XYZ file of C-alpha atoms in Angstrom:
258
model
C -37.273 -34.425 -24.386
C -38.531 -31.794 -27.377
C -36.705 -33.416 -29.636
C -38.435 -36.309 -31.983
C -35.770 -38.678 -31.322
C -33.859 -37.916 -29.645
C -30.916 -40.396 -30.341
C -30.317 -38.530 -33.565
C -30.649 -35.396 -32.307
C -27.136 -36.964 -29.861
C -25.652 -37.621 -33.058
C -26.346 -34.448 -35.017
C -24.980 -32.868 -32.002
C -21.728 -34.874 -32.408
C -18.289 -32.727 -31.130
C -20.626 -30.403 -29.315
C -21.044 -32.729 -26.631
C -19.277 -32.480 -23.816
C -20.100 -33.899 -20.925
C -23.119 -36.340 -20.464
C -25.213 -36.337 -17.248
C -27.818 -39.839 -17.438
C -30.727 -40.544 -15.090
C -34.343 -41.621 -15.594
C -36.496 -40.245 -17.585
C -38.647 -39.874 -14.265
C -35.280 -39.015 -12.795
C -35.536 -42.475 -10.527
C -33.133 -45.034 -11.117
C -31.717 -45.552 -15.029
C -33.306 -48.696 -16.485
C -36.201 -48.750 -14.462
C -37.704 -46.353 -17.225
C -38.435 -46.024 -20.460
C -35.615 -44.478 -22.151
C -33.401 -46.282 -24.809
C -30.372 -47.284 -23.570
C -29.228 -48.622 -25.507
C -29.912 -46.947 -28.444
C -28.596 -44.351 -26.315
C -25.354 -45.954 -25.295
C -24.856 -45.867 -29.873
C -25.655 -42.552 -30.384
C -23.016 -40.988 -28.287
C -20.641 -44.259 -30.084
C -22.267 -42.104 -33.669
C -21.504 -39.431 -32.046
C -17.831 -40.033 -30.964
C -17.975 -38.886 -27.266
C -16.429 -41.014 -25.324
C -16.533 -39.787 -22.118
C -18.007 -40.526 -18.668
C -21.942 -40.908 -18.026
C -22.997 -39.061 -15.064
C -25.478 -40.472 -12.585
C -27.883 -37.513 -11.750
C -31.140 -38.518 -10.003
C -32.283 -37.814 -7.090
C -35.074 -39.059 -4.163
C -36.400 -36.864 -1.563
C -33.986 -38.309 0.886
C -32.277 -34.960 0.589
C -34.370 -32.381 1.728
C -32.585 -29.506 0.174
C -32.539 -31.003 -3.179
C -35.742 -32.500 -2.993
C -37.567 -29.057 -3.334
C -34.649 -27.582 -5.976
C -35.856 -30.705 -7.627
C -39.559 -30.681 -7.025
C -38.633 -34.331 -6.033
C -42.758 -35.354 -4.590
C -43.135 -38.868 -4.577
C -40.745 -41.861 -3.878
C -38.309 -42.438 -7.110
C -36.530 -45.255 -5.940
C -36.324 -47.933 -2.297
C -33.120 -45.222 -1.218
C -31.067 -42.785 -2.682
C -28.414 -45.458 -1.979
C -30.482 -48.095 -4.325
C -30.605 -45.856 -6.793
C -27.419 -45.088 -6.782
C -26.314 -48.833 -6.971
C -29.358 -49.870 -8.938
C -28.058 -47.764 -11.802
C -24.889 -48.277 -11.549
C -25.430 -51.697 -12.030
C -27.691 -51.185 -14.885
C -24.990 -48.513 -16.592
C -21.950 -50.844 -16.594
C -23.511 -53.815 -17.621
C -25.006 -52.466 -20.437
C -21.540 -50.617 -21.137
C -19.665 -54.255 -20.928
C -22.979 -56.089 -22.559
C -20.166 -58.441 -24.515
C -20.718 -57.706 -28.708
C -20.890 -53.855 -28.061
C -17.962 -53.040 -30.423
C -20.488 -51.351 -33.178
C -19.460 -50.706 -37.090
C -21.182 -47.331 -36.244
C -19.605 -44.013 -36.935
C -21.319 -42.478 -39.927
C -18.511 -40.597 -41.399
C -17.776 -38.732 -45.356
C -14.976 -39.009 -47.103
C -13.459 -35.686 -45.469
C -13.400 -37.173 -42.856
C -16.303 -35.063 -41.389
C -18.881 -36.828 -38.413
C -22.026 -36.641 -40.764
C -25.752 -37.195 -39.913
C -27.099 -41.475 -40.515
C -29.624 -40.292 -43.025
C -26.944 -38.676 -45.588
C -25.781 -40.000 -48.661
C -23.824 -43.269 -48.864
C -22.328 -42.763 -45.929
C -18.820 -43.987 -44.801
C -18.707 -46.472 -41.569
C -16.005 -46.248 -39.417
C -14.714 -48.906 -36.741
C -14.478 -48.393 -33.276
C -14.391 -50.060 -30.862
C -16.565 -50.758 -27.170
C -17.976 -47.776 -25.569
C -15.470 -47.631 -22.224
C -17.307 -44.854 -20.665
C -16.461 -43.846 -16.999
C -18.997 -43.780 -14.719
C -19.725 -41.365 -12.486
C -22.238 -39.683 -9.608
C -23.543 -36.898 -8.892
C -22.832 -35.617 -5.186
C -25.211 -33.536 -4.399
C -27.716 -36.346 -3.533
C -25.889 -37.014 -0.453
C -24.096 -33.626 0.178
C -26.015 -34.051 4.077
C -22.766 -36.352 4.321
C -19.325 -35.797 4.529
C -16.972 -35.548 1.092
C -14.694 -38.214 2.044
C -18.150 -41.523 3.133
C -19.536 -40.205 -0.226
C -16.049 -41.399 -1.659
C -16.600 -44.010 -0.102
C -19.881 -44.908 -0.790
C -19.709 -44.437 -4.482
C -16.046 -46.843 -4.740
C -17.969 -49.580 -2.886
C -20.962 -48.936 -5.141
C -18.041 -49.683 -8.381
C -17.986 -46.032 -10.017
C -15.417 -44.253 -11.494
C -15.215 -41.245 -10.265
C -17.553 -38.078 -9.518
C -18.776 -35.416 -10.793
C -18.139 -33.156 -6.897
C -21.242 -30.694 -6.055
C -20.253 -26.997 -4.137
C -22.838 -28.383 -1.110
C -22.021 -29.418 2.192
C -18.770 -30.165 3.071
C -18.117 -31.473 -0.341
C -16.466 -28.210 -2.223
C -16.783 -24.813 -1.056
C -16.184 -22.435 -4.027
C -14.893 -19.969 -1.627
C -12.070 -21.665 0.423
C -11.199 -23.247 -2.562
C -10.919 -20.422 -5.343
C -8.685 -19.132 -1.881
C -7.358 -20.794 0.712
C -3.713 -23.288 0.813
C -4.243 -26.617 0.530
C -8.271 -27.205 0.564
C -8.124 -28.639 -3.096
C -5.131 -30.659 -2.067
C -7.215 -32.421 0.696
C -9.903 -33.094 -1.668
C -7.525 -34.582 -4.244
C -6.337 -36.545 -1.500
C -9.684 -37.981 -0.572
C -10.359 -39.547 -4.633
C -7.090 -41.034 -4.521
C -8.154 -42.627 -1.211
C -10.723 -44.287 -3.321
C -9.517 -44.265 -6.456
C -11.784 -42.212 -7.873
C -11.040 -39.624 -10.205
C -12.904 -36.232 -10.837
C -14.533 -35.448 -13.648
C -17.238 -32.393 -13.272
C -17.804 -29.555 -10.528
C -21.718 -29.381 -10.203
C -22.838 -25.703 -9.005
C -26.139 -25.827 -9.832
C -27.459 -23.579 -6.739
C -25.871 -21.016 -7.553
C -26.311 -21.392 -11.421
C -30.430 -21.573 -10.564
C -30.056 -17.548 -8.581
C -28.020 -16.610 -11.661
C -31.503 -15.561 -13.435
C -34.364 -16.523 -11.666
C -36.842 -14.101 -10.666
C -38.564 -13.634 -7.643
C -35.794 -14.608 -5.508
C -36.929 -15.716 -2.650
C -37.016 -18.480 0.343
C -35.946 -21.212 -1.838
C -33.100 -20.209 -3.116
C -32.125 -18.616 0.631
C -32.220 -22.665 1.507
C -30.738 -23.597 -1.578
C -27.441 -21.333 -1.053
C -24.243 -20.552 0.281
C -24.230 -18.155 3.260
C -21.866 -15.789 0.451
C -23.903 -16.092 -2.076
C -27.605 -14.792 -0.141
C -26.220 -12.159 1.863
C -28.397 -9.617 2.809
C -31.950 -11.353 0.268
C -31.334 -8.754 -2.359
C -32.250 -10.334 -5.084
C -30.682 -8.360 -7.403
C -27.287 -8.877 -5.010
C -28.286 -12.357 -4.962
C -27.835 -12.375 -8.228
C -24.683 -10.750 -8.950
C -22.885 -12.943 -5.738
C -24.633 -16.066 -8.167
C -22.810 -14.473 -10.851
C -19.250 -13.686 -9.111
C -20.054 -17.443 -7.841
C -19.951 -19.100 -11.052
C -16.854 -17.995 -12.110
C -14.999 -19.154 -9.588
C -16.694 -21.778 -10.200
C -14.520 -22.333 -13.481
C -11.375 -21.108 -11.422
C -11.736 -23.561 -9.024
C -12.365 -26.246 -11.578
C -8.999 -25.656 -13.701
C -7.114 -26.075 -9.965
C -8.877 -29.907 -9.839
C -7.672 -30.731 -13.476
C -11.007 -30.708 -14.701
C -12.062 -28.639 -17.983
C -16.368 -29.796 -17.251
C -18.437 -27.325 -14.751
C -22.250 -28.097 -14.602
C -24.810 -26.086 -13.543
C -28.522 -24.095 -15.046
């Protein structure tokens, strides 16, 4: 949002783009805002990004999320409506006939370059096929299987699983035999894949100062501990390391956090 031309920034990032989260510019539904979504999708194509578009939008329905993200006004009629409307917009845009474009700019050597570079050559590429995925944190008050069922009913391709509620307990996933397999079985049951793991809340606590009651409300007990500020930061850092181990067990290489 601090770039003069955000889509040029996406193109410049190129192969450094590992995972893309999307939401309205007001953190609401995708398409209900003033973001240039066709231009953004074109820029991602130009950058060579073929990965998922992960919806991470919020309403005030989940009090923990509302406090953590400072959501103070309604951004959609409900959190379910937000998910449905965003999915409908993104898939309609992604699947729009004629989106096959001659857009990727390359130098003769094959190295990606800026659209403003001299004498670019154009390389044909196919229509965008980004999976559309759902961040589960907004529904952390619901059982994981219910969130999977809802996501599948709305047409999502998979999930970015939040380390919140019963969606994913990182300590259990790291230490308890069979725990990961149970989660994967739920995904299989609803035809979903896991594309990323989210540990935003612990990540928030790694460098925060002060550590106070707001962190106690969002952190797991084993991270909060006795509430000593430096102890919380150290335990949060260990939990981020744990996230990487659990991601590998899930078969993914993306951990999202602050």
